[in-house]
Coordinates of C-alpha atoms in Angstrom, one line a residue:
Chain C
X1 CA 47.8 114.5 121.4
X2 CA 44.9 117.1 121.0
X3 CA 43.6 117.8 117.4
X4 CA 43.4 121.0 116.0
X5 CA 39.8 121.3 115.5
X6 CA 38.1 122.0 112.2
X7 CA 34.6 123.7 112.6
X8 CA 31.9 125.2 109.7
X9 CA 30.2 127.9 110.5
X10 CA 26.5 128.4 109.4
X11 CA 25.5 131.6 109.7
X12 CA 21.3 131.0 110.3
X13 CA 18.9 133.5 109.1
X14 CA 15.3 132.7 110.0
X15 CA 16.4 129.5 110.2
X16 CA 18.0 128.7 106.5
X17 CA 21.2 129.4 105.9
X18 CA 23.4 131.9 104.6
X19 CA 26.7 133.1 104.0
X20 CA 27.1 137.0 104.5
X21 CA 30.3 138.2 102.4
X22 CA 31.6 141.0 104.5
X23 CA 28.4 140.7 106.3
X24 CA 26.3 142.0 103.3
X25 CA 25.0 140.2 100.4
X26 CA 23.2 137.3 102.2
X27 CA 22.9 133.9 99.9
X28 CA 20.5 131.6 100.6
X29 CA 22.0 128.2 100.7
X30 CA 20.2 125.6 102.8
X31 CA 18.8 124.0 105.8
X32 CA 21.0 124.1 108.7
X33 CA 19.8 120.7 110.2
X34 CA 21.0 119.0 107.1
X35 CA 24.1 120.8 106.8
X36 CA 25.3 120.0 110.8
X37 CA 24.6 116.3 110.0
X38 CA 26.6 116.0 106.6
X39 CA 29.3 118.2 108.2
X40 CA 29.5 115.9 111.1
X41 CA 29.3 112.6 108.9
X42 CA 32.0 114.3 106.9
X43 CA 34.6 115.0 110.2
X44 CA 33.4 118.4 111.4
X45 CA 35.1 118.3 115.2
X46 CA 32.0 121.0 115.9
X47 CA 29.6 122.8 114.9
X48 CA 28.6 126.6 114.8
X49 CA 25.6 128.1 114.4
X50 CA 25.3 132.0 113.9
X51 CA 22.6 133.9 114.1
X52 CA 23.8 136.4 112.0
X53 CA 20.5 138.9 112.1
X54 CA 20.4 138.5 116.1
X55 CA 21.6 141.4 117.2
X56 CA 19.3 143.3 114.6
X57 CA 16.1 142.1 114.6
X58 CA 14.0 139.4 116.7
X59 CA 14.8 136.1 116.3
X60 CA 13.1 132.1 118.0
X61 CA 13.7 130.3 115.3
X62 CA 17.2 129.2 116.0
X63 CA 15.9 127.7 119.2
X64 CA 13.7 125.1 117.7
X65 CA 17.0 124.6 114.8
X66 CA 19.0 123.8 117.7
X67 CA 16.7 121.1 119.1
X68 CA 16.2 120.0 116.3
X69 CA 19.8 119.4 115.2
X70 CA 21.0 118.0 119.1
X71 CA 18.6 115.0 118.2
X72 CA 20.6 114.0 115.2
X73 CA 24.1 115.4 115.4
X74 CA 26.6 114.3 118.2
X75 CA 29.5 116.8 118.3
X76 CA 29.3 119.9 120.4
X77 CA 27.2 122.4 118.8
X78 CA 27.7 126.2 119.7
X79 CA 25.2 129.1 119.4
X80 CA 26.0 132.3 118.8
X81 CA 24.2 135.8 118.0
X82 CA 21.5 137.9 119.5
X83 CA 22.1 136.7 122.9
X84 CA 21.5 139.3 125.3
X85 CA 21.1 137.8 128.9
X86 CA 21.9 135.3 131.0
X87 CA 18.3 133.6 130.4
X88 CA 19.0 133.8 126.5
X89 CA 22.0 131.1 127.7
X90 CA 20.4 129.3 129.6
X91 CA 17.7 128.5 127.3
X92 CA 19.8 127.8 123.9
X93 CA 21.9 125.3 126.5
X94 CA 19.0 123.9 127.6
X95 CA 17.9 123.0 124.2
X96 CA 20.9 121.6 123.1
X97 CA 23.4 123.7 122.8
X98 CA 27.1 122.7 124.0
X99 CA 28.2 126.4 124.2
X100 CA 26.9 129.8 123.9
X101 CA 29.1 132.5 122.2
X102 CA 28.9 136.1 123.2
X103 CA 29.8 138.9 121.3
X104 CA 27.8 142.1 121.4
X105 CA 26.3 141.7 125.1
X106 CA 29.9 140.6 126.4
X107 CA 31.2 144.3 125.0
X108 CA 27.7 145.6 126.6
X109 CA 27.3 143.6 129.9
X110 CA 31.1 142.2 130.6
X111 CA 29.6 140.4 133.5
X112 CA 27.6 138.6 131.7
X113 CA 30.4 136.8 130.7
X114 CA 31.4 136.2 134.5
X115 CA 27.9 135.5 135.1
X116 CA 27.8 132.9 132.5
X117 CA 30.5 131.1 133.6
X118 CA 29.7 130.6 137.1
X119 CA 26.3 129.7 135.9
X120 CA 27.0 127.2 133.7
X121 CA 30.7 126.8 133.6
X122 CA 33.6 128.2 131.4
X123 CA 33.7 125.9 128.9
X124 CA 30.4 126.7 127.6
X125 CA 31.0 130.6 127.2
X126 CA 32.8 131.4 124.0
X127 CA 33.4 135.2 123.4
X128 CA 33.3 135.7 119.7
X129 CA 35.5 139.2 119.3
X130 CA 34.8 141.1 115.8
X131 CA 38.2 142.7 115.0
X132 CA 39.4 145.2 113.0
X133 CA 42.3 146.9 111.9
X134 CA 42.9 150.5 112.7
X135 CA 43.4 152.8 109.8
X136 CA 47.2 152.3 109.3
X137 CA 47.6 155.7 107.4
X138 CA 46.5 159.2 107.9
X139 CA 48.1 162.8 108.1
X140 CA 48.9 164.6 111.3
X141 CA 50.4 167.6 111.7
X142 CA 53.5 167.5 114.4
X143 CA 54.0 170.5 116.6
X144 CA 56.7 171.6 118.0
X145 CA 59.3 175.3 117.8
X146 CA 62.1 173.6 115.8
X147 CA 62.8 170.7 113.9
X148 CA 64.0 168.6 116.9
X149 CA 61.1 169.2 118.8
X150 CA 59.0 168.4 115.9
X151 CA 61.1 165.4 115.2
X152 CA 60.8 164.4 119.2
X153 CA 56.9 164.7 119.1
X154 CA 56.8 162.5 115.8
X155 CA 58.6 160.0 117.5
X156 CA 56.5 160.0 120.6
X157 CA 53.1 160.3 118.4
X158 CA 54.3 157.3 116.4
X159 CA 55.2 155.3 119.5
X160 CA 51.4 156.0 121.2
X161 CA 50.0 154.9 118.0
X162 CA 51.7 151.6 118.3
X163 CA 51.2 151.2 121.6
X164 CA 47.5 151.9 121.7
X165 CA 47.2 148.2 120.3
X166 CA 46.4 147.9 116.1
X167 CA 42.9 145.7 116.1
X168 CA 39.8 147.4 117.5
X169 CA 36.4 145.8 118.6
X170 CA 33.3 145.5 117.0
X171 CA 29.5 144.9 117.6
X172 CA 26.4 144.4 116.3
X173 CA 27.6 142.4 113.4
X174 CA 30.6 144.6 112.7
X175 CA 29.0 147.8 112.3
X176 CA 29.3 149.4 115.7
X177 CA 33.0 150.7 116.6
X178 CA 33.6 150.2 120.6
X179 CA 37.2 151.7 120.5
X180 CA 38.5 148.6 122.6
X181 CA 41.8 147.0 121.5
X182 CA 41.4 143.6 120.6
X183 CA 44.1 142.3 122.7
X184 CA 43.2 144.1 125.9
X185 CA 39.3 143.2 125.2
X186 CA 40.7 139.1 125.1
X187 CA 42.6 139.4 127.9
X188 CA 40.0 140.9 129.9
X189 CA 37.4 138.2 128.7
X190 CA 39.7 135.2 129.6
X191 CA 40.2 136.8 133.4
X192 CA 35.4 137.6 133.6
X193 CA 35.7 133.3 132.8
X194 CA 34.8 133.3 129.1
X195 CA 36.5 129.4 128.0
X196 CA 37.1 130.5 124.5
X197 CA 37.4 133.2 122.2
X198 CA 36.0 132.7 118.4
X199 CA 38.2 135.8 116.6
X200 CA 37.0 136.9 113.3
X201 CA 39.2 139.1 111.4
X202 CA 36.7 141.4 109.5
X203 CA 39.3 142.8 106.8
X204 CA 39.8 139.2 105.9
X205 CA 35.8 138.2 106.4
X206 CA 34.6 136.8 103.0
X207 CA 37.7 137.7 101.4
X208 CA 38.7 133.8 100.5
X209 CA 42.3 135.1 100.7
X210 CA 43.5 133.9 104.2
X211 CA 43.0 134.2 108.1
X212 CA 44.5 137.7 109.6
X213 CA 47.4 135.8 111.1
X214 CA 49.0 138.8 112.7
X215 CA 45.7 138.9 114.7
X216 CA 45.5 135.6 115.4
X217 CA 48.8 135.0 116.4
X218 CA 48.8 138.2 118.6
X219 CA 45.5 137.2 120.6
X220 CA 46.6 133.5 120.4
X221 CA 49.7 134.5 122.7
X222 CA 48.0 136.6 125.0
X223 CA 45.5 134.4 126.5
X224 CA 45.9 131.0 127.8
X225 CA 42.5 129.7 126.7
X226 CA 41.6 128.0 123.1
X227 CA 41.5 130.2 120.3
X228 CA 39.4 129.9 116.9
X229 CA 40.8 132.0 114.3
X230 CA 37.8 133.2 111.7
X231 CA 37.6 134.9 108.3
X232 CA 39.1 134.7 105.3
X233 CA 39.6 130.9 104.5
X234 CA 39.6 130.1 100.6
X235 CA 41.9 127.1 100.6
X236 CA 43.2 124.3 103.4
X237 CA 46.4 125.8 103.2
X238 CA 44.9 128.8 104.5
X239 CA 43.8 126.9 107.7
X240 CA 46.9 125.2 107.9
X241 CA 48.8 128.7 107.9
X242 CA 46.3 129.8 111.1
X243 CA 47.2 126.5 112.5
X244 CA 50.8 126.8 112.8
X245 CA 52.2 130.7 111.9
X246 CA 48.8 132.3 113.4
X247 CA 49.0 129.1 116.8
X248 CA 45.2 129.4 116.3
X249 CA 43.9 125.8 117.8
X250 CA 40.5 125.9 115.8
X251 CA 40.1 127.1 112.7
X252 CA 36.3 128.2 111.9
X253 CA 35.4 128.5 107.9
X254 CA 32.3 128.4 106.0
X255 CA 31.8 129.3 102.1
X256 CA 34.9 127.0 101.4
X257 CA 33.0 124.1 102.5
X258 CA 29.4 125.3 102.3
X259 CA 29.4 125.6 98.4
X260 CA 31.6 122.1 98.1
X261 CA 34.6 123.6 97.0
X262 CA 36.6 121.8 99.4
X263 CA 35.5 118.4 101.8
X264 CA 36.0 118.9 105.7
X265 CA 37.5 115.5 105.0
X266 CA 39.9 116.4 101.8
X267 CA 41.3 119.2 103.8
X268 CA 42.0 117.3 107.5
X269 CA 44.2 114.6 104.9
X270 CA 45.7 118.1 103.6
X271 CA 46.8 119.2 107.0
X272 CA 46.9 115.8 108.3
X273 CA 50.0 115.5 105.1
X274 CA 51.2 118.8 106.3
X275 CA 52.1 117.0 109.7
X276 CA 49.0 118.5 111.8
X277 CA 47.3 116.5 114.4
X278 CA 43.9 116.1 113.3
X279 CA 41.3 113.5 114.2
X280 CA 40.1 111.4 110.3
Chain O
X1 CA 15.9 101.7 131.4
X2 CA 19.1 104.0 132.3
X3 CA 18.7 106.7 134.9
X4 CA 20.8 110.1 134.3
X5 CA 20.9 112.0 137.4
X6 CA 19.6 115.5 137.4
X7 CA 21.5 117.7 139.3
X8 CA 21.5 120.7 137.6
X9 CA 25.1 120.4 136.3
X10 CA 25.5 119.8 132.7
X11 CA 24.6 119.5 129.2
X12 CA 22.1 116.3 130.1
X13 CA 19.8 116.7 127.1
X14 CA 22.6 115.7 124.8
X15 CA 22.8 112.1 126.5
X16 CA 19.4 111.2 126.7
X17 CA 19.3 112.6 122.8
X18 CA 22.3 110.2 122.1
X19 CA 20.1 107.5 124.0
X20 CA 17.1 107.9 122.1
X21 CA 18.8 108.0 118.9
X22 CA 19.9 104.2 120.1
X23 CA 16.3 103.6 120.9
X24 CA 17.7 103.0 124.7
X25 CA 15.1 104.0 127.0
X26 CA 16.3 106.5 129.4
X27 CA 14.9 109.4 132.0
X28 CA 16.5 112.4 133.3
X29 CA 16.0 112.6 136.4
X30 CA 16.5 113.9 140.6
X31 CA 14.4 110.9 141.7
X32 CA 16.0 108.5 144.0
X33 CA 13.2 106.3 143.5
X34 CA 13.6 105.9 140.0
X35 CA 17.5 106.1 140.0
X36 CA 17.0 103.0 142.7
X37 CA 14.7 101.2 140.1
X38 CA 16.6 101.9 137.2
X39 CA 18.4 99.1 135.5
X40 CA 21.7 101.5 134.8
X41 CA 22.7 104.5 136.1
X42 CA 24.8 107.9 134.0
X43 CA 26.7 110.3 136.8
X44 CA 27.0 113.3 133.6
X45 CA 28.1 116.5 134.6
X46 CA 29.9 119.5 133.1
X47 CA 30.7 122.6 136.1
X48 CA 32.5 122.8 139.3
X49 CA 33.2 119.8 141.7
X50 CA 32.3 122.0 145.0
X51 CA 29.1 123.0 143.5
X52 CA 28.2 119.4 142.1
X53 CA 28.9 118.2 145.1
X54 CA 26.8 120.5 147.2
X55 CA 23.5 120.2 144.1
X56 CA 23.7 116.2 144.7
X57 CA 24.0 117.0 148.6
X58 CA 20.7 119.3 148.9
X59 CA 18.9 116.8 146.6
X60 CA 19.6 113.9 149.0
X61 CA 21.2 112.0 146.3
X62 CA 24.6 111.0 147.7
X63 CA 23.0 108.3 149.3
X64 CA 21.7 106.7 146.4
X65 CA 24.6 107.2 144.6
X66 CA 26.5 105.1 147.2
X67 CA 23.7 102.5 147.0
X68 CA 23.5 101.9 143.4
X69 CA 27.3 101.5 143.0
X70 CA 27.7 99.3 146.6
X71 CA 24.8 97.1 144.4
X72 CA 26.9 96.9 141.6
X73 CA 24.6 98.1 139.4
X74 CA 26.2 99.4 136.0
X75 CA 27.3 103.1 136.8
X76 CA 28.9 105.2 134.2
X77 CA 30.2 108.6 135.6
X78 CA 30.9 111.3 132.6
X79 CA 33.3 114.4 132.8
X80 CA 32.6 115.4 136.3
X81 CA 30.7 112.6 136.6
X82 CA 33.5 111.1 136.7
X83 CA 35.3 113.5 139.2
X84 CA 32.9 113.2 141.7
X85 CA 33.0 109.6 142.4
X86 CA 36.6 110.4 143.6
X87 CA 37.7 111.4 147.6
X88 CA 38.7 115.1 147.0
X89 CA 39.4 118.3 144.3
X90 CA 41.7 121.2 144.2
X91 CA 39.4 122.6 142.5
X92 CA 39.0 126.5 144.0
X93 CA 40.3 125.1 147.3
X94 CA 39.6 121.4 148.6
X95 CA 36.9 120.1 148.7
X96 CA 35.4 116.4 149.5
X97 CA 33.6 114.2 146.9
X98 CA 31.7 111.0 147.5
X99 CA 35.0 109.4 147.9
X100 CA 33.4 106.1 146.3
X101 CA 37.0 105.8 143.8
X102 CA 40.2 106.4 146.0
X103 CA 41.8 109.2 144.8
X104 CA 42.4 112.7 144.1
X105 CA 41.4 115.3 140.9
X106 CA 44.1 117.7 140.1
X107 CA 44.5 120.8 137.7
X108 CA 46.7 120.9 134.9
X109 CA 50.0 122.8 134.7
X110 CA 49.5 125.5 133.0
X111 CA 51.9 124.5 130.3
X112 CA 49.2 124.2 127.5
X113 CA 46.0 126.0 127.4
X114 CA 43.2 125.6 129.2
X115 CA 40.5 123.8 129.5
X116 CA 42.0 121.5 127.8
X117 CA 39.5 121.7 124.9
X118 CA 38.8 119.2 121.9
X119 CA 39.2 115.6 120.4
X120 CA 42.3 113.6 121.9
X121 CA 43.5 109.8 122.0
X122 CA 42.5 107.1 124.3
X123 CA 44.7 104.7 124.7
X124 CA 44.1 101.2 126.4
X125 CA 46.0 100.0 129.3
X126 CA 48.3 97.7 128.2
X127 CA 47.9 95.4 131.3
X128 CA 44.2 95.3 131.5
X129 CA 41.2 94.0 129.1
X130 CA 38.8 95.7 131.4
X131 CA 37.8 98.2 129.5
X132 CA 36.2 96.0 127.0
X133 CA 32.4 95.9 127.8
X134 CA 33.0 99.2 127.3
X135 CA 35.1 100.0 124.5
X136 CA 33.8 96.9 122.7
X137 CA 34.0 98.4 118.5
X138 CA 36.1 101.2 119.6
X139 CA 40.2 100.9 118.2
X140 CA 42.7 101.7 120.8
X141 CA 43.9 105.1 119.9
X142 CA 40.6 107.0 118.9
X143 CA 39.5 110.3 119.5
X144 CA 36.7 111.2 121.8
X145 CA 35.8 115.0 122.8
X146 CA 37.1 116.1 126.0
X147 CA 36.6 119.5 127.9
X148 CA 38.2 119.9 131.1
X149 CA 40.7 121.7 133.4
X150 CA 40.8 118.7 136.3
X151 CA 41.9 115.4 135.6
X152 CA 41.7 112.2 138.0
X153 CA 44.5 110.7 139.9
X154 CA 43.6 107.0 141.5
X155 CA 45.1 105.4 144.3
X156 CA 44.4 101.9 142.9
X157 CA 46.7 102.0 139.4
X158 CA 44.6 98.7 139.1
X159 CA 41.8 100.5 137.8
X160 CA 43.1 102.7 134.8
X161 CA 41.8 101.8 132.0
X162 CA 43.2 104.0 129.7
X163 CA 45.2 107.3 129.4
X164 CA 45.1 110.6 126.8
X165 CA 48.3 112.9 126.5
X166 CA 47.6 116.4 127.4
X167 CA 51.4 117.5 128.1
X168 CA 51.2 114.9 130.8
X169 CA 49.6 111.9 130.0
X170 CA 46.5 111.5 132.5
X171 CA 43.7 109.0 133.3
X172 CA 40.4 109.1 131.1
X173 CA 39.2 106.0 131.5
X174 CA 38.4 104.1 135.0
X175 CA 36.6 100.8 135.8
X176 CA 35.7 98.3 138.7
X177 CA 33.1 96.0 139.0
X178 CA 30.0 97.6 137.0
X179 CA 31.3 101.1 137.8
X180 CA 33.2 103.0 135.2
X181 CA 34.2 106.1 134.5
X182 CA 35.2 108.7 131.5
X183 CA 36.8 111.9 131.3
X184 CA 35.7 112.5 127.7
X185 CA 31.9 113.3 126.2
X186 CA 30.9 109.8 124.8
X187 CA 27.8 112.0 124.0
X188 CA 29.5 114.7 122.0
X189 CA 32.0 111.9 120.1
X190 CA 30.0 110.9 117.2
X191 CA 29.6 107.1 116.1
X192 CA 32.3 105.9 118.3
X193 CA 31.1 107.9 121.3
X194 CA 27.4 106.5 120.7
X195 CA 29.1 102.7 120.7
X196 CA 30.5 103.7 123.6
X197 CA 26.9 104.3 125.3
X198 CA 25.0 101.1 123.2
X199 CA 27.9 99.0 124.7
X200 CA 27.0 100.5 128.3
X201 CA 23.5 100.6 127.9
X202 CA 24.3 96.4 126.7
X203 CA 27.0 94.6 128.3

């Protein structure tokens, strides 16, 4: 039976790592090299590398931490952030990467995606999608002669809102709004050849109080490719509920392991007791 | 010295990393020289069957291919690796492979998702040690890491070695002679997927 897949996330800034919360307030809190081969000793089914500062400013250091951590760790390795073209693939692969994962230039350049995957093949293109909720409450002003009309438009206003899907995109590390509706956006990504989609909830990002498993659930069900729920872990229970209620098939945390506070290994026997299938 | 075939398919530094972390000397390599000379010989491969096949075609390697496993020298094909060595694909029509294994690769139903993506069982045929030399260290039932949509179907049952449950349970393990065959990445498996290559690169 396939696992569910348990996988740290180190977001890499000039080549240390560090944990964003929110995607502010960078701590400084190791070498990623050392951290991919304890998390692998330890049961990591993979390993992520983000380069969280990509997308912003320049970055070649993550190249030479990628080579450097394909010679000692043997679990698939993906690379995310800052990668803008198909030759920015081609080289992180080439270096030791098992999978590239696109986020801003996907939204950008959607055939980069298809480009990428006839290149190199599906399963190495991961489209990490950034979402966030849309503002659930606001005042509008209904128009209409009498109070049935008025009624009538409420009701139609209400049913657009719902309709026009409840989790928008973002890029460049979750500042830039793109308007597109999470679901659509997966959907679309799963048809250009992407062979997974890392989602990151960023109302629950570095909030320690669980996964957005509305989200997670609602992308889960629409595509038919693997999906890693992101963002918001603080206990294994909290992966176990994106597990099962959010039908997430990776869960993707970081500060819960980074700063010891849980084992990858105490939380796979905590899910493994729960009755997930886990590989220990 | 092991020989992994270039072909410009594939995640090949990760095997000859996993190889030098054994202190097993390897090259990666389109030389059909060298592949001819070598004492062992990895088929990797991640990508399309119609385009591997046509990247070993326009490098002149079938040939060798065919040599090297008619020689019984030890052959270990890897993922679509693996997939090639058999007679046809439905992958994005149908298309012929080298036809070496007798057999067909098939896609999975899309009951679950796909690829199918991540660490599963291998289990050993019950009617066959075979896959011993191989699997020597390695408990029946662990996990390796697969990625694939395609899966292999053999004519000869004889040569299953073992099988993983994806919805269905299919073949991920194959072996005749010197010439075997995974569905998993031994070099993306940790410790028990690097016993899997010392045992190769040994028996």
């Amino acid at each position: 039976m396939l696992t569910k897949r348990i996988i740290p996330c180190l977001d890499v800034k000039n080549g240390r790592v560090v944990k964003g919360i929110n995607f502010v307030n960078l701590k400084d809190a190791g070498d990623p090299v050392e951290s991919a081969a304890v998390y692998s000793q330890e049961g990591a089914d993979e390993i992520v590398f983000l380069d969280i500062t990509a997308s912003i400013e320049k970055r070649k250091t993550i190249v030479k931490v990628v080579e450097k951590t394909a010679e000692r760790v043997f679990i698939p390795l993906t690379v995310g952030g800052g990668i803008r073209g198909i030759e920015d693939i081609r080289i992180l692969l080439k270096s030791g990467a098992d999978k590239v994962s696109l986020n801003t230039a996907a939204v950008e350049n959607p055939l980069l995606v298809k480009a990428g995957a006839e290149s190199f093949g599906s399963q190495c293109i991961v489209v990490a999608i950034d979402a966030k909720k849309k503002v659930s409450s606001f005042k509008f002003q209904v128009s209409g002669r009498n109070k049935k009309e008025k009624s009538t438009n409420l009701q139609l206003a209400t049913c657009n809102l719902q309709h026009s899907g409840r989790w928008r995109v973002y890029t460049y590390g979750g500042t830039k709004p793109t308007g597109l509706d999470a679901v659509k956006w997966a959907k679309k990504v799963e048809k250009l050849g992407a062979g997974e989609i890392l989602l990151t909830s960023m109302d629950a990002d570095g909030t320690q109080e669980g996964y957005d498993l509305e989200l997670t659930r609602a992308i889960s069900e629409a595509v038919n490719i693997p999906v890693i729920a992101s963002g918001g872990a603080g206990n294994p229970e909290h992966l176990y509920q994106a597990l099962t209620t959010g039908k997430a098939d990776a869960v993707l945390a970081a500060s819960i392991f980074h700063y010891g506070k849980y084992s990858i290994r105490e939380t796979k026997k905590y899910l493994k007791n729960k009755g997930l299938p886990v590989r220990i | 010295m092991i020989a992994i075939i270039d072909y410009g398919l594939g995640n090949l530094k990760s095997i000859y990393n996993a190889l030098s972390k054994l202190g097993i000397p390897a090259r990666v390599t389109s030389d059909k020289k060298i592949i001819e000379q070598a004492e062992r010989v990895i088929l990797p491969g991640v990508g399309a069957f119609a385009q591997g096949m046509r990247n070993l075609k326009d490098l002149g390697l079938i040939p060798v291919i065919r040599q090297v496993v008619k020689e019984n020298k030890h052959f270990l094909g890897i993922c679509l690796g693996l997939q090639l060595l058999f007679s046809e694909s439905e992958e994005h029509g149908r298309h012929k492979g080298l036809d070496i294994i007798k057999g067909k690769v098939k896609k999975f139903t899309q009951k679950l998702k796909i690829p199918h993506m991540g660490w599963n069982a291998v289990h050993y045929s019950p009617l066959t040690t075979y896959h011993l030399p191989l699997f020597r260290g390695v408990p029946d039932g662990s996990y390796f890491y697969f990625v694939h949509s395609y899966y292999v179907v053999p004519k000869d049952k004889n040569i299953i070695l073992a099988t993983t449950d994806y919805s269905e349970k299919f073949v991920s393990v194959v072996g005749r002679g010197n010439l075997f065959g995974v569905q998993f990445h031994p070099e993306r498996s940790g410790p028990l997927g690097l016993r899997i290559l010392k045992n190769f690169s040994s028996y």
